[in-house]
């Protein structure tokens, strides 16, 4: 396919000669558009519609899973038999909250894909809005990732603290060996934490 320059924004379009990849401006006349094989356009729009429905459906399913997971975790936190059980439930409750945030974001993304598809068909696609929404979804994904790692490390270090406290209580009965053995897992947890923040810089 030859490169087509958009008269509206000047972008050189390589992958399409129908609408500008950058601003969404129609690159051909209405007569040429009508004379084209409608199956090509219908397939493109149909794929986008299917993608939006699949994303929304996945988001709804994950939301239901998140609600169930949150309910179970909440029972551990608020109705746990003892303090240890309640403490163990906290990281899972935080993790389930991240699942809910992610699932709601998926539903919103699916709705946004459907809206953008309709705007594309009607020649009203605003690329600036598309790029802005994509940035917002990426930002949301980063928030979810941070919550995931926080919940995991909270559970990881919580287990280590309980393990080391028991090791210290039985220091003379072999607890010292358990304590020094746990240092490996402390280092691993700290490495995961540092590596995560390095990637997010």
Short mmCIF file of C-alpha atoms in Angstrom, two decimals, residues 21-197:
data_model
loop_
_atom_site.label_atom_id
_atom_site.label_comp_id
_atom_site.label_asym_id
_atom_site.label_seq_id
_atom_site.Cartn_x
_atom_site.Cartn_y
_atom_site.Cartn_z
CA UNK A 21 -4.15 7.07 11.52
CA UNK A 22 -3.43 10.21 13.54
CA UNK A 23 -6.43 12.56 13.28
CA UNK A 24 -9.11 10.26 11.79
CA UNK A 25 -9.69 12.52 8.77
CA UNK A 26 -11.19 10.75 5.74
CA UNK A 27 -8.52 10.46 3.04
CA UNK A 28 -10.74 9.58 0.07
CA UNK A 29 -13.93 11.02 -1.37
CA UNK A 30 -17.34 9.73 -0.36
CA UNK A 31 -17.81 8.30 -3.86
CA UNK A 32 -14.59 6.31 -3.59
CA UNK A 33 -15.58 5.17 -0.11
CA UNK A 34 -18.98 3.96 -1.34
CA UNK A 35 -17.41 2.14 -4.28
CA UNK A 36 -15.04 0.17 -2.07
CA UNK A 37 -15.80 -3.35 -0.98
CA UNK A 38 -18.02 -2.82 2.10
CA UNK A 39 -16.93 -6.18 3.54
CA UNK A 40 -13.47 -4.77 4.33
CA UNK A 41 -14.92 -1.92 6.40
CA UNK A 42 -17.57 -4.10 7.97
CA UNK A 43 -14.95 -6.65 9.05
CA UNK A 44 -12.79 -3.97 10.69
CA UNK A 45 -15.72 -2.47 12.55
CA UNK A 46 -17.05 -5.92 13.41
CA UNK A 47 -13.69 -6.93 14.91
CA UNK A 48 -13.65 -3.79 17.05
CA UNK A 49 -17.23 -4.44 18.19
CA UNK A 50 -16.37 -8.04 19.11
CA UNK A 51 -13.28 -6.81 20.97
CA UNK A 52 -15.35 -4.32 22.96
CA UNK A 53 -18.00 -6.93 23.87
CA UNK A 54 -15.29 -9.46 24.86
CA UNK A 55 -13.55 -6.87 27.05
CA UNK A 56 -16.80 -5.86 28.76
CA UNK A 57 -17.79 -9.50 29.31
CA UNK A 58 -14.36 -10.35 30.75
CA UNK A 59 -14.59 -7.33 33.03
CA UNK A 60 -18.02 -8.42 34.31
CA UNK A 61 -16.82 -11.99 34.97
CA UNK A 62 -13.70 -10.78 36.79
CA UNK A 63 -15.85 -8.34 38.78
CA UNK A 64 -17.99 -11.24 40.01
CA UNK A 65 -14.85 -13.19 40.95
CA UNK A 66 -13.49 -10.09 42.72
CA UNK A 67 -16.73 -9.64 44.69
CA UNK A 68 -16.67 -13.27 45.85
CA UNK A 69 -12.95 -13.08 46.68
CA UNK A 70 -13.52 -9.80 48.58
CA UNK A 71 -16.37 -11.37 50.55
CA UNK A 72 -14.26 -14.35 51.62
CA UNK A 73 -11.27 -12.14 52.50
CA UNK A 74 -13.54 -9.78 54.46
CA UNK A 75 -14.81 -12.70 56.54
CA UNK A 76 -11.22 -13.56 57.48
CA UNK A 77 -10.43 -9.95 58.37
CA UNK A 78 -13.58 -9.00 60.27
CA UNK A 79 -14.75 -12.37 61.59
CA UNK A 80 -11.47 -14.24 62.01
CA UNK A 81 -11.12 -16.55 64.99
CA UNK A 82 -7.94 -14.82 66.18
CA UNK A 83 -5.60 -11.94 65.40
CA UNK A 84 -3.31 -14.09 63.25
CA UNK A 85 -6.20 -15.15 61.00
CA UNK A 86 -7.33 -11.53 60.63
CA UNK A 87 -3.81 -10.40 59.75
CA UNK A 88 -3.49 -13.10 57.09
CA UNK A 89 -6.76 -11.94 55.49
CA UNK A 90 -5.64 -8.30 55.06
CA UNK A 91 -3.28 -8.88 52.06
CA UNK A 92 -5.94 -10.98 50.32
CA UNK A 93 -8.55 -8.26 50.91
CA UNK A 94 -6.19 -5.67 49.37
CA UNK A 95 -5.52 -8.02 46.44
CA UNK A 96 -9.25 -8.52 45.87
CA UNK A 97 -9.71 -4.74 45.79
CA UNK A 98 -7.08 -4.59 43.03
CA UNK A 99 -9.04 -7.23 41.11
CA UNK A 100 -12.19 -5.10 41.34
CA UNK A 101 -10.36 -1.96 40.19
CA UNK A 102 -8.92 -3.86 37.23
CA UNK A 103 -12.26 -5.39 36.25
CA UNK A 104 -14.06 -2.02 36.37
CA UNK A 105 -11.26 -0.57 34.23
CA UNK A 106 -11.79 -3.38 31.69
CA UNK A 107 -15.53 -2.63 31.47
CA UNK A 108 -14.81 1.06 30.95
CA UNK A 109 -12.21 0.22 28.29
CA UNK A 110 -14.70 -2.01 26.43
CA UNK A 111 -17.30 0.76 26.45
CA UNK A 112 -14.66 3.21 25.23
CA UNK A 113 -13.65 0.89 22.35
CA UNK A 114 -17.31 0.67 21.29
CA UNK A 115 -17.69 4.47 21.43
CA UNK A 116 -14.49 5.02 19.42
CA UNK A 117 -15.68 2.51 16.81
CA UNK A 118 -18.96 4.38 16.39
CA UNK A 119 -17.09 7.69 16.12
CA UNK A 120 -14.79 6.16 13.49
CA UNK A 121 -17.75 4.98 11.41
CA UNK A 122 -19.37 8.41 11.67
CA UNK A 123 -16.12 10.21 10.84
CA UNK A 124 -16.01 11.89 14.27
CA UNK A 125 -13.04 10.06 15.80
CA UNK A 126 -10.97 12.36 18.04
CA UNK A 127 -7.44 10.92 18.22
CA UNK A 128 -6.50 13.21 21.13
CA UNK A 129 -9.32 11.73 23.21
CA UNK A 130 -8.30 8.21 22.19
CA UNK A 131 -4.69 8.80 23.24
CA UNK A 132 -5.81 10.42 26.50
CA UNK A 133 -8.07 7.48 27.36
CA UNK A 134 -5.27 5.01 26.54
CA UNK A 135 -2.95 6.86 28.92
CA UNK A 136 -5.62 6.74 31.63
CA UNK A 137 -6.07 2.98 31.20
CA UNK A 138 -2.29 2.45 31.34
CA UNK A 139 -2.15 4.56 34.49
CA UNK A 140 -4.91 2.44 35.99
CA UNK A 141 -3.02 -0.75 35.09
CA UNK A 142 0.08 0.59 36.85
CA UNK A 143 -1.98 1.34 39.97
CA UNK A 144 -3.35 -2.21 39.94
CA UNK A 145 0.17 -3.65 39.53
CA UNK A 146 1.38 -1.60 42.50
CA UNK A 147 -1.51 -2.83 44.64
CA UNK A 148 -0.78 -6.42 43.59
CA UNK A 149 2.89 -6.19 44.55
CA UNK A 150 2.04 -4.37 47.79
CA UNK A 151 -0.44 -7.09 48.83
CA UNK A 152 2.02 -9.85 47.90
CA UNK A 153 4.91 -8.28 49.83
CA UNK A 154 2.66 -7.53 52.81
CA UNK A 155 1.81 -11.23 52.97
CA UNK A 156 5.45 -12.24 52.31
CA UNK A 157 6.98 -10.05 55.02
CA UNK A 158 4.10 -10.75 57.41
CA UNK A 159 4.82 -14.47 57.26
CA UNK A 160 8.54 -13.79 57.77
CA UNK A 161 7.88 -11.61 60.83
CA UNK A 162 5.72 -14.31 62.46
CA UNK A 163 8.29 -16.97 61.52
CA UNK A 164 11.19 -14.97 63.00
CA UNK A 165 9.28 -14.12 66.19
CA UNK A 166 8.72 -17.84 66.80
CA UNK A 167 12.36 -18.52 65.94
CA UNK A 168 13.55 -15.94 68.49
CA UNK A 169 11.31 -17.45 71.19
CA UNK A 170 12.94 -20.84 70.63
CA UNK A 171 16.43 -19.42 69.96
CA UNK A 172 18.32 -21.96 72.10
CA UNK A 173 16.30 -24.91 70.72
CA UNK A 174 17.32 -24.48 67.10
CA UNK A 175 15.43 -21.23 66.52
CA UNK A 176 18.67 -19.44 65.68
CA UNK A 177 19.11 -21.64 62.61
CA UNK A 178 15.56 -20.90 61.47
CA UNK A 179 16.16 -17.17 61.99
CA UNK A 180 19.32 -17.09 59.88
CA UNK A 181 17.65 -19.28 57.24
CA UNK A 182 14.85 -16.71 56.92
CA UNK A 183 17.38 -14.02 55.92
CA UNK A 184 17.40 -15.54 52.41
CA UNK A 185 13.67 -14.83 52.09
CA UNK A 186 14.07 -11.32 53.51
CA UNK A 187 16.67 -10.58 50.83
CA UNK A 188 14.38 -12.06 48.15
CA UNK A 189 11.45 -9.90 49.26
CA UNK A 190 13.59 -6.75 49.37
CA UNK A 191 14.97 -7.56 45.91
CA UNK A 192 11.42 -7.92 44.50
CA UNK A 193 10.47 -4.58 46.07
CA UNK A 194 13.52 -2.71 44.73
CA UNK A 195 13.22 -4.32 41.28
CA UNK A 196 9.53 -3.34 41.07
CA UNK A 197 10.25 0.33 41.84
#
